[in-house]
mmCIF file of C-alpha atoms in Angstrom:
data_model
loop_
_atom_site.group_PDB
_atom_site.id
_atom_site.type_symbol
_atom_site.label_atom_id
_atom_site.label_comp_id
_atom_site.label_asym_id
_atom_site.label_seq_id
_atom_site.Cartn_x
_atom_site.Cartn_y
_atom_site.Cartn_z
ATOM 1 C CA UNK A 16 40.578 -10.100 -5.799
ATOM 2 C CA UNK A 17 37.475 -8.662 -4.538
ATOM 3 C CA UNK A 18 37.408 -8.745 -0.940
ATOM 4 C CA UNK A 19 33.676 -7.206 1.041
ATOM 5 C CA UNK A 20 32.425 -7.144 4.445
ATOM 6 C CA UNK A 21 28.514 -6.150 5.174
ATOM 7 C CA UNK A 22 26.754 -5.685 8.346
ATOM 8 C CA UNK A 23 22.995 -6.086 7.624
ATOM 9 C CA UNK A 24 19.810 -4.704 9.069
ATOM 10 C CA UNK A 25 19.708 -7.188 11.832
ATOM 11 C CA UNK A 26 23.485 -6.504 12.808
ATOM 12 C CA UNK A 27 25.188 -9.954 11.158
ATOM 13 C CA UNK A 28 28.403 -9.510 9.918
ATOM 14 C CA UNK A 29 29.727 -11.272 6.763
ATOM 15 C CA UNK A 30 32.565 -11.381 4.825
ATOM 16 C CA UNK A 31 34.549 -12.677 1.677
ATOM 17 C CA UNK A 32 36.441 -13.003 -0.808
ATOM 18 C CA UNK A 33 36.843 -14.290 -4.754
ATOM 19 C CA UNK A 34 39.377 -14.178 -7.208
ATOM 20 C CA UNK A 35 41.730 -15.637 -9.776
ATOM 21 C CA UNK A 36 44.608 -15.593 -7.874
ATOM 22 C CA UNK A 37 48.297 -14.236 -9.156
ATOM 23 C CA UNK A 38 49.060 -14.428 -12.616
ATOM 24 C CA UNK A 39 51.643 -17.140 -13.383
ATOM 25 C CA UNK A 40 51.187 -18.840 -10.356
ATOM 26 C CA UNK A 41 52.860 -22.532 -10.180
ATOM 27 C CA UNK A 42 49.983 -24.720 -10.777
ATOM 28 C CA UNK A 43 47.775 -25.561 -7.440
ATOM 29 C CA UNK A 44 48.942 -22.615 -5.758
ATOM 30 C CA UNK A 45 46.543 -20.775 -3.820
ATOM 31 C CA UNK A 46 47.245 -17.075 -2.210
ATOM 32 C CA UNK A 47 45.444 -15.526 1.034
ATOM 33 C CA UNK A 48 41.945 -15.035 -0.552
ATOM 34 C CA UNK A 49 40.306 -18.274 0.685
ATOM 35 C CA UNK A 50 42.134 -18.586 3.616
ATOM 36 C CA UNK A 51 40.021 -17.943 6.819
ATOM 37 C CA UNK A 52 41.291 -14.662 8.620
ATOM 38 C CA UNK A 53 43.650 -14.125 6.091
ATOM 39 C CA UNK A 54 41.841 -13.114 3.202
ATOM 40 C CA UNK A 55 38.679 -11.969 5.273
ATOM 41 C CA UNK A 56 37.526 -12.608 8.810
ATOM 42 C CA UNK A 57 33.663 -11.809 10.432
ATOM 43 C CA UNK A 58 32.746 -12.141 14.093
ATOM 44 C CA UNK A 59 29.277 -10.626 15.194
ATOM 45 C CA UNK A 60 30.577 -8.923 17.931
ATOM 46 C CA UNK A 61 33.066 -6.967 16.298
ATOM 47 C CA UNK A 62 32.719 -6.635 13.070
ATOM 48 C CA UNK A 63 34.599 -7.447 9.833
ATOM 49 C CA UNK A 64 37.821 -7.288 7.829
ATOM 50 C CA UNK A 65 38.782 -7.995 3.848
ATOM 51 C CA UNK A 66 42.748 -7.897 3.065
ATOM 52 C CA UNK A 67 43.885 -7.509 -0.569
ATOM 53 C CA UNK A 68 47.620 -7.928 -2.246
ATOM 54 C CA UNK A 69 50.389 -10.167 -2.106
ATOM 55 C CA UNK A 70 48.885 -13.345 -0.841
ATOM 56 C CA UNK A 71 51.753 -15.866 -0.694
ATOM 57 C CA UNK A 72 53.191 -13.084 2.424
ATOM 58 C CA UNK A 73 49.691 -12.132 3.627
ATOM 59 C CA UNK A 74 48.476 -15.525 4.138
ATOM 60 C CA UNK A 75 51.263 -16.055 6.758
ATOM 61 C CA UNK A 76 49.946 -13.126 8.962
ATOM 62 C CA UNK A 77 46.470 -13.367 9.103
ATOM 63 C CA UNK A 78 46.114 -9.625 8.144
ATOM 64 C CA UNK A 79 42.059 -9.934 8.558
ATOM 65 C CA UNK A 80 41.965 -12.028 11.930
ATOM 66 C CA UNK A 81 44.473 -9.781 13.123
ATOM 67 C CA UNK A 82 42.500 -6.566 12.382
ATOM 68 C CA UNK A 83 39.384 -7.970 13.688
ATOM 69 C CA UNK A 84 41.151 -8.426 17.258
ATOM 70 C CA UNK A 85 42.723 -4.943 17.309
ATOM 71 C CA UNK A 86 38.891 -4.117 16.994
ATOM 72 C CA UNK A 87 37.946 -5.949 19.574
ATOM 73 C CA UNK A 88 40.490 -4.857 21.676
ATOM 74 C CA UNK A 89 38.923 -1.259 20.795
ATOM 75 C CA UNK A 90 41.473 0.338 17.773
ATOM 76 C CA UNK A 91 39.230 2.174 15.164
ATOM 77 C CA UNK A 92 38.852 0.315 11.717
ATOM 78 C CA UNK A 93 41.752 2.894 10.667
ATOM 79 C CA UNK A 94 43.990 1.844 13.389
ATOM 80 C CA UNK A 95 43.119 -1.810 13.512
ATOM 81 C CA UNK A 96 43.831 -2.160 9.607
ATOM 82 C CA UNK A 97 47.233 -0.363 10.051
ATOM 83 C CA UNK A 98 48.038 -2.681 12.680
ATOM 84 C CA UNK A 99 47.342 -5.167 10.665
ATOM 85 C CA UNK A 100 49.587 -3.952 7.333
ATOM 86 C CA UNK A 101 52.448 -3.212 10.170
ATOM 87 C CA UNK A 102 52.838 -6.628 11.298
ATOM 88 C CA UNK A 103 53.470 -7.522 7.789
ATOM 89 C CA UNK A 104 55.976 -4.731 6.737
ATOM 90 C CA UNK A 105 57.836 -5.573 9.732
ATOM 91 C CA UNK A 106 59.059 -8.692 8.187
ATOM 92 C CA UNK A 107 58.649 -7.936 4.629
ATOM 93 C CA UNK A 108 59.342 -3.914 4.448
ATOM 94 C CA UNK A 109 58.553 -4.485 0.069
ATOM 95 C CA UNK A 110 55.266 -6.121 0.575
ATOM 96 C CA UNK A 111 52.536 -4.921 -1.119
ATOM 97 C CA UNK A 112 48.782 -4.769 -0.211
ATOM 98 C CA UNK A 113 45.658 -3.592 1.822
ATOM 99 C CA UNK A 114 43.150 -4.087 4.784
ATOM 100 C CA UNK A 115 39.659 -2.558 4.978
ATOM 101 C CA UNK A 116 38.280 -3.102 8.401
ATOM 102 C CA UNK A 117 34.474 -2.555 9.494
ATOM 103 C CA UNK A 118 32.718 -2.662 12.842
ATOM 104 C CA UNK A 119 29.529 -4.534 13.718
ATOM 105 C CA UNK A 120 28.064 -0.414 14.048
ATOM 106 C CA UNK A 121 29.326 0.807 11.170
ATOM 107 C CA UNK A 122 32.324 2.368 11.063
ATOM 108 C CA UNK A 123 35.185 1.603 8.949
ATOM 109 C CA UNK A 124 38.449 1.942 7.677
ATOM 110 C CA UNK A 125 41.177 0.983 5.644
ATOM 111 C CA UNK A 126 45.478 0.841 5.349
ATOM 112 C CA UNK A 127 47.665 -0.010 2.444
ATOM 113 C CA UNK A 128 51.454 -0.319 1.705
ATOM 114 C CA UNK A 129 53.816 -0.903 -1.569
ATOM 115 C CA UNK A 130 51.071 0.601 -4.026
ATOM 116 C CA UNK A 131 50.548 4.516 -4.204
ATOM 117 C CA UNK A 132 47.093 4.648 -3.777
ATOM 118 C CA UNK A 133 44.579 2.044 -2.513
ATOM 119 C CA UNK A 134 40.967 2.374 -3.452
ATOM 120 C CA UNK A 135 37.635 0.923 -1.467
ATOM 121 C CA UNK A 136 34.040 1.290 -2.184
ATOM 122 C CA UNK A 137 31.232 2.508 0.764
ATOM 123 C CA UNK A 138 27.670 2.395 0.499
ATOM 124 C CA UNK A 139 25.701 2.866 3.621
ATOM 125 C CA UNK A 140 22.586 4.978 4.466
ATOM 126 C CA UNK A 141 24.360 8.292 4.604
ATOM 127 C CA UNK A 142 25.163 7.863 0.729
ATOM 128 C CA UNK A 143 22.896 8.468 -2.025
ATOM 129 C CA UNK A 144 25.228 6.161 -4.713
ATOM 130 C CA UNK A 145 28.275 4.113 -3.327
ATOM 131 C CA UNK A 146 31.510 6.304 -2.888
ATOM 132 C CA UNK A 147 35.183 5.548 -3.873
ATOM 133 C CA UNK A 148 37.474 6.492 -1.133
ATOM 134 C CA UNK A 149 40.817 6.493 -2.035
ATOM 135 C CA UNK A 150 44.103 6.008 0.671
ATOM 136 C CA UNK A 151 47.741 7.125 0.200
ATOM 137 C CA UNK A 152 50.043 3.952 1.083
ATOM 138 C CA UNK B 1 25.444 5.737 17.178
ATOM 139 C CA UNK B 2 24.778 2.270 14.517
ATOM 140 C CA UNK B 3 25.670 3.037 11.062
ATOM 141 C CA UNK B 4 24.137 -0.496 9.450
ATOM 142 C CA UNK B 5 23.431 -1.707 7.106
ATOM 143 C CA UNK B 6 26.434 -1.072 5.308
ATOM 144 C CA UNK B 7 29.323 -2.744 2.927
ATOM 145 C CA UNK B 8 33.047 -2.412 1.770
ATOM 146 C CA UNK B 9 34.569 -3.699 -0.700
ATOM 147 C CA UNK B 10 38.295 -3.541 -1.867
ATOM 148 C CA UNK B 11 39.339 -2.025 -5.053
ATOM 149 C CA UNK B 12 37.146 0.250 -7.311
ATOM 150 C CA UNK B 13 34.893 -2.581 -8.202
ATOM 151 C CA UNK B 14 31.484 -0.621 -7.369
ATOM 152 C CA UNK B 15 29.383 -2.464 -9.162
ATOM 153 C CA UNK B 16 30.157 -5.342 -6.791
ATOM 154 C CA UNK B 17 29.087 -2.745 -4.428
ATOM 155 C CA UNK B 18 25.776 -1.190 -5.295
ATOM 156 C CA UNK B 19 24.706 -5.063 -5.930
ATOM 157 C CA UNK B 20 25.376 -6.253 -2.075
ATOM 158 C CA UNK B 21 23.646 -2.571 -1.085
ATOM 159 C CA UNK B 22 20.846 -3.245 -2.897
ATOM 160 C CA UNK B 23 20.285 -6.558 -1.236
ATOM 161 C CA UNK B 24 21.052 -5.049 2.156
ATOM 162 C CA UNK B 25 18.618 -1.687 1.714
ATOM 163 C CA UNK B 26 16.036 -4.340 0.669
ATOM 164 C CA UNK B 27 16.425 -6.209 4.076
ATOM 165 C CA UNK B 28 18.589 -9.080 2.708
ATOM 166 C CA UNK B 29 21.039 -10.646 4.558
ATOM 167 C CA UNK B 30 24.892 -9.848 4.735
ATOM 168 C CA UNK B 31 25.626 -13.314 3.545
ATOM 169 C CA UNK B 32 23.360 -12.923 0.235
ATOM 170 C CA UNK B 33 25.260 -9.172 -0.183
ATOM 171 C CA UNK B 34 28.224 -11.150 0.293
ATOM 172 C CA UNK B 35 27.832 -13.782 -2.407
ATOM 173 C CA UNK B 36 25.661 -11.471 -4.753
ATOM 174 C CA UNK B 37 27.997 -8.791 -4.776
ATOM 175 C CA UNK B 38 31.008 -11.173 -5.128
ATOM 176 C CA UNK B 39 29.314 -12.204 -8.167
ATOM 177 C CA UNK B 40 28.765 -9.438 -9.755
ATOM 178 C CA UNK B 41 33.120 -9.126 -10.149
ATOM 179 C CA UNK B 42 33.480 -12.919 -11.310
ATOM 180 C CA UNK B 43 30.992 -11.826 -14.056
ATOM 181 C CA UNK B 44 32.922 -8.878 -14.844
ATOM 182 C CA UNK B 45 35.611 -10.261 -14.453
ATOM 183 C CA UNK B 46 36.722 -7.249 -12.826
ATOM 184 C CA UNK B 47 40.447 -5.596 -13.700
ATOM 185 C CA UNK B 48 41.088 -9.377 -15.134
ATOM 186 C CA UNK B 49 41.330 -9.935 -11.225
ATOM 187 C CA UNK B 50 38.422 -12.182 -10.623
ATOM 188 C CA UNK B 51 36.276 -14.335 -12.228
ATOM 189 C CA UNK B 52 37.016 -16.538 -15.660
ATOM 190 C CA UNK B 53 39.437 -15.551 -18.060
ATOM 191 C CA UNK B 54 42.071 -13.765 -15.849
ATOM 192 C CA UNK B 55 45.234 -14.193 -13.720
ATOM 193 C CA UNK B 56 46.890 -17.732 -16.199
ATOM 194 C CA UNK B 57 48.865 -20.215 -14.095
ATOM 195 C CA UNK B 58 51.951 -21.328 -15.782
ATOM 196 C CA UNK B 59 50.179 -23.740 -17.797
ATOM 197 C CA UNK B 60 47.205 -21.427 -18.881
ATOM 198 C CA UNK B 61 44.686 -22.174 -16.878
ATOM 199 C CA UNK B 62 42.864 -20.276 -14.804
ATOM 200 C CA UNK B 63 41.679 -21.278 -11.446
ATOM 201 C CA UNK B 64 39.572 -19.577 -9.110
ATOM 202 C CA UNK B 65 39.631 -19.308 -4.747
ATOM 203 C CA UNK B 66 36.684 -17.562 -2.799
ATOM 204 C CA UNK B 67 35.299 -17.422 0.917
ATOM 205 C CA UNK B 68 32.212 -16.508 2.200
ATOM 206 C CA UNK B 69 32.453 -15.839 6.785
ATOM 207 C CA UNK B 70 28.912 -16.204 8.757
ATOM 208 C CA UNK B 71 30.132 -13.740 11.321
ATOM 209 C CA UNK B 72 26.606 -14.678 13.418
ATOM 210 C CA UNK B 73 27.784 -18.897 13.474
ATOM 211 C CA UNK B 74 31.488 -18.121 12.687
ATOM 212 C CA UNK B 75 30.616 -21.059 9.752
ATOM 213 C CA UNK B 76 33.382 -20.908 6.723
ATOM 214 C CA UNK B 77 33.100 -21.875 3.665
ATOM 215 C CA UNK B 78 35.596 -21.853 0.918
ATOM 216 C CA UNK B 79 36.995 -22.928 -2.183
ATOM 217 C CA UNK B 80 40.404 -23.223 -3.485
ATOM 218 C CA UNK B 81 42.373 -23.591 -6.902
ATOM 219 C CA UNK B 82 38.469 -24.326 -8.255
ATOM 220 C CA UNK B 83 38.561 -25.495 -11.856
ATOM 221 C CA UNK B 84 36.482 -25.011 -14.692
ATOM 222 C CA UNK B 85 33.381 -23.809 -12.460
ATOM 223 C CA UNK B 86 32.679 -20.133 -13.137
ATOM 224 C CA UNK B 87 30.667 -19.310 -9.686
ATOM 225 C CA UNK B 88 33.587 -19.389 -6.888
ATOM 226 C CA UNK B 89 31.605 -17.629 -4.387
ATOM 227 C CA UNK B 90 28.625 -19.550 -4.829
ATOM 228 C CA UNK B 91 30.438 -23.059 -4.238
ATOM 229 C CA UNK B 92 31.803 -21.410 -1.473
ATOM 230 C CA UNK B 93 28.522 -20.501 -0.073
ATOM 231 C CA UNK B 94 27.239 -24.122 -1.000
ATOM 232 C CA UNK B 95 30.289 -25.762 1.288
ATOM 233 C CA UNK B 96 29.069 -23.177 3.853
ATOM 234 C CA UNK B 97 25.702 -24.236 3.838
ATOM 235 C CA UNK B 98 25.592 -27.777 2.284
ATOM 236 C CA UNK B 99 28.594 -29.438 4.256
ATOM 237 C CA UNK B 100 29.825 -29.588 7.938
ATOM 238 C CA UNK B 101 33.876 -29.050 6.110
ATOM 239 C CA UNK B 102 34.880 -25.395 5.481
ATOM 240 C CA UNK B 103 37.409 -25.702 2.680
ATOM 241 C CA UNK B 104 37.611 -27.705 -0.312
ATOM 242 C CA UNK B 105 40.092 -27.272 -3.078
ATOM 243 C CA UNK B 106 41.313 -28.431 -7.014
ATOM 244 C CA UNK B 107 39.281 -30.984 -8.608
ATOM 245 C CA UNK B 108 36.975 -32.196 -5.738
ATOM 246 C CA UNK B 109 36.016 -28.807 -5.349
ATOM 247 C CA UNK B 110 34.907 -28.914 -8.790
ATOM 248 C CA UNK B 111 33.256 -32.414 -8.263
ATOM 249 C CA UNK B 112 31.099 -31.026 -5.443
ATOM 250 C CA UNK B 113 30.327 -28.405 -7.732
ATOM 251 C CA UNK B 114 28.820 -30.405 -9.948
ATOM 252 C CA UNK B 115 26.992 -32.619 -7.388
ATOM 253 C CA UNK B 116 25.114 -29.097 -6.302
ATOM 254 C CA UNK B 117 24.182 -28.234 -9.766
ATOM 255 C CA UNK B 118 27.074 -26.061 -11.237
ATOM 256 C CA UNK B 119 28.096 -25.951 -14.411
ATOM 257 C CA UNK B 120 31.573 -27.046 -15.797
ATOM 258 C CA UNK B 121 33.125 -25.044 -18.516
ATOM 259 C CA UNK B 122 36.531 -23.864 -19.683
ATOM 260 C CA UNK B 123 37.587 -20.744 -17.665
ATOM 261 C CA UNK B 124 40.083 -19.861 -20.673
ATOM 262 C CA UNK B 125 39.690 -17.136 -22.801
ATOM 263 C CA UNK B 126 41.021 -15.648 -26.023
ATOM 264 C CA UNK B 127 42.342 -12.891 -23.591
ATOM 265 C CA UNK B 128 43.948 -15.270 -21.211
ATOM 266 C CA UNK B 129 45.491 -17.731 -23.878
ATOM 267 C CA UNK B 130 47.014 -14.504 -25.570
ATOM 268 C CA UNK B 131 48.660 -13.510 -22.003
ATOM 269 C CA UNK B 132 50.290 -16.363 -21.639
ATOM 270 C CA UNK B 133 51.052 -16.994 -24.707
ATOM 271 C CA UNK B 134 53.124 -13.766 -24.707
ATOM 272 C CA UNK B 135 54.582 -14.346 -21.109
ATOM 273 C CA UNK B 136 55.797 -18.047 -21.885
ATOM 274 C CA UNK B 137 56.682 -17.187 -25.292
ATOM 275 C CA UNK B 138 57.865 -13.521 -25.751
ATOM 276 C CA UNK B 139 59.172 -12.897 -22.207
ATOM 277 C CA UNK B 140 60.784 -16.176 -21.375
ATOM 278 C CA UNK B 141 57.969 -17.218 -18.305
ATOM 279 C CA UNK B 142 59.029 -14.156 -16.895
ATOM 280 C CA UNK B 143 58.828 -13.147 -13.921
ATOM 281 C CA UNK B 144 57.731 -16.751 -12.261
ATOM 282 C CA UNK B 145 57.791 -18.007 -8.315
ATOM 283 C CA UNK B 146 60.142 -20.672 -8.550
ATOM 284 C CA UNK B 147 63.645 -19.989 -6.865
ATOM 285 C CA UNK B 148 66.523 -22.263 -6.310
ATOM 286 C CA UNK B 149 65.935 -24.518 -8.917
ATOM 287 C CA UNK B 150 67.648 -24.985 -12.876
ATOM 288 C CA UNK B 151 67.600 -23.900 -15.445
ATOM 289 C CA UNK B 152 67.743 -20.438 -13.639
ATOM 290 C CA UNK B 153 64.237 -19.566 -13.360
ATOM 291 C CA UNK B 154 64.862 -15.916 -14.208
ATOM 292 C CA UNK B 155 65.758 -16.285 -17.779
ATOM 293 C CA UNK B 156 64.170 -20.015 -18.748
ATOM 294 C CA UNK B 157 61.397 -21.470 -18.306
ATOM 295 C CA UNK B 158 60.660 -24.825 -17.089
ATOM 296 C CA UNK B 159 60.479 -28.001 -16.700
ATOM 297 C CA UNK B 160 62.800 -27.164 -13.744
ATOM 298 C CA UNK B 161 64.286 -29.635 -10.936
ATOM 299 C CA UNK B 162 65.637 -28.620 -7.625
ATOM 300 C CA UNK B 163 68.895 -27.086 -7.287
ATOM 301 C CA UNK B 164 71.506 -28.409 -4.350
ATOM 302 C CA UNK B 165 71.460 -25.807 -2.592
ATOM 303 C CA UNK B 166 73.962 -27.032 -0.076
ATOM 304 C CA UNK B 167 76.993 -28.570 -2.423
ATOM 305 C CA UNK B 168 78.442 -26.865 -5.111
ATOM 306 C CA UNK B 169 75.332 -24.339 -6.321
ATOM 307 C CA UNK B 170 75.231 -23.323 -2.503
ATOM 308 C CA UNK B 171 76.162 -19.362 -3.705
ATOM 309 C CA UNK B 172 74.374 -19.672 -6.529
ATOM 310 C CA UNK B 173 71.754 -18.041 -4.828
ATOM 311 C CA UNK B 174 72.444 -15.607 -2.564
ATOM 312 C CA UNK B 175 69.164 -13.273 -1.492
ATOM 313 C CA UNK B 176 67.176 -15.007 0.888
ATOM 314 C CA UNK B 177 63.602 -15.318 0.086
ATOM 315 C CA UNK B 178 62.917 -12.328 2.408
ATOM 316 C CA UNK B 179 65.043 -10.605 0.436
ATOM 317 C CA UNK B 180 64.233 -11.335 -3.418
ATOM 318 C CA UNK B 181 62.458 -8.735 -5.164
ATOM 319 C CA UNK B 182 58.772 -9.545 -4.750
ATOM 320 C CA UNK B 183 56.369 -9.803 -8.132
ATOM 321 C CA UNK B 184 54.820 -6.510 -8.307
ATOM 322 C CA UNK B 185 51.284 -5.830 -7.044
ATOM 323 C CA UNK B 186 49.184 -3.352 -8.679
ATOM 324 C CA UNK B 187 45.262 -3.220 -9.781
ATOM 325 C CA UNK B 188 45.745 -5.287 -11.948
ATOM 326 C CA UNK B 189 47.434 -8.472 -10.317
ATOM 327 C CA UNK B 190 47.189 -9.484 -6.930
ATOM 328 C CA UNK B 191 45.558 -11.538 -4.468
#
């Protein structure tokens, strides 16, 4: 899965997802991608959220939704996507996947869990050429 | 202090990336990043993860899910379990814009594909025939998602039929579902 979230020059937030699912799957299943809030979530006056992993668990906790609100509630992007990944390990402590959380001004952040190390991309005006940032789970 | 525009994107797909920036350092909208940058990973099929050719069900096929969030209108569009159209974000974008529904899925997904101008084309590969070709025939479908169910799903592979769980299989299953071992995630298989 790919999963983005872009605030544009005007300050509209968007957000989404594609992919080809798990491998194997049983015919007709889908996982958290498409699902609103699950798979991504955007609200102009907050920002944005993408969640990656393990969709037949993440659907059930609307990991984006979820990180969006701990925004708007005032939790960093760091903090908000944590939030997010804890209310899933809480029930399933072998889950594995990833939030990246960004607000409507810009700032972002990301949390993983059950995968050593969880890559995103940036690219904003501060950056010359997109940058890799890489999280320990 | 405003940091915009700016995008993220899961993974190390950056590609995907530099596409939706250069829409957004042009002035273009965070939906067009969105869907442009999306595409750029079903054409590259990126880590086998999106796009054609990737991620088999258990009979082959690939089908692909995307979703595209106005964050200005809170509009949704979205597809699900889309066959044989290549573009998933693009359909999604097209429900977004082209419908008052958010979500369409399977075969009438691909249907109103067609009615807005897509293409419809095999999403199999060489690649993806070979990996399943080796799962279902050199490992035995394994590992699968079925549980609770016979033949025991974790040597054979189907057709299977449910299992009576409460007469005299009841044990044969212990682990909750909580408690199974989950398929592993990594780079290059998950959601």
């Amino acid at each position: 899965t790919i999963g983005l979230v872009a605030v544009d020059k005007n300050g509209d937030v968007a957000a989404g997802t594609s992919t080809n699912g798990a491998k194997f799957k049983i015919p007709g299943r889908i996982g958290d991608s498409p699902i609103p809030g699950s798979g991504a979530y955007a609200d102009n006056t907050v920002g944005g959220a993408a969640a990656t992993g393990d969709g037949d668990v993440m659907l059930r906790f609307l990991p984006s939704f979820l990180a969006v609100e701990e925004m708007r509630r005032g939790a960093s992007p760091n903090k908000a996507a944590r939030t997010a990944i804890q209310r899933i390990v809480s029930h399933y402590p072998s889950f594995s996947g990833a939030v990246i959380a960004l607000t409507k001004d810009g700032e972002y952040g990301a949390a993983c869990h059950g995968i050593q190390t969880f890559p995103y991309v940036v690219q904003d005006n501060t950056r010359e050429t997109s940058e890799v940032i890489s999280i320990n789970c | 202090d405003s940091n915009i525009p700016i995008v993220i994107t899961t993974w190390n797909f950056e590609n995907s990336t530099i596409k939706a920036w250069d829409i957004l350092s042009e002035g273009g909208s965070s939906l067009d990043a969105i869907e442009k940058g999306a595409t750029v990973c079903e054409v590259q099929q990126c880590d086998g993860t999106v796009g054609f050719g990737g991620s088999p069900d258990e009979d082959g096929e690939t089908t692909l899910d995307a979703l595209i969030m106005d964050g200005r209108t809170m509009n949704v569009g979205a597809v699900g379990a889309l066959r044989r159209v290549k573009s998933a974000i693009s359909v999604a974008r097209h429900v977004l814009e082209h419908t008052k529904h958010s979500f369409l899925v399977g075969d009438q997904a691909t249907q109103f594909a067609l009615q807005m101008g897509f293409k419809e084309e095999t999403l199999v590969t060489p690649d993806s025939k070979k990996l399943w070709m080796k799962w279902h025939n050199e490992d035995h479908c394994q590992p699968n998602f079925w549980m609770n169910v016979q033949p025991n799903p974790n040597e054979y592979c189907g057709p299977y039929r449910k299992l009576d769980t409460h007469g005299k299989h009841k044990n044969f299953y212990k682990k909750s579902e909580r408690e199974q071992k989950r398929i592993v995630v990594d780079e290059f298989n998950h959601d």
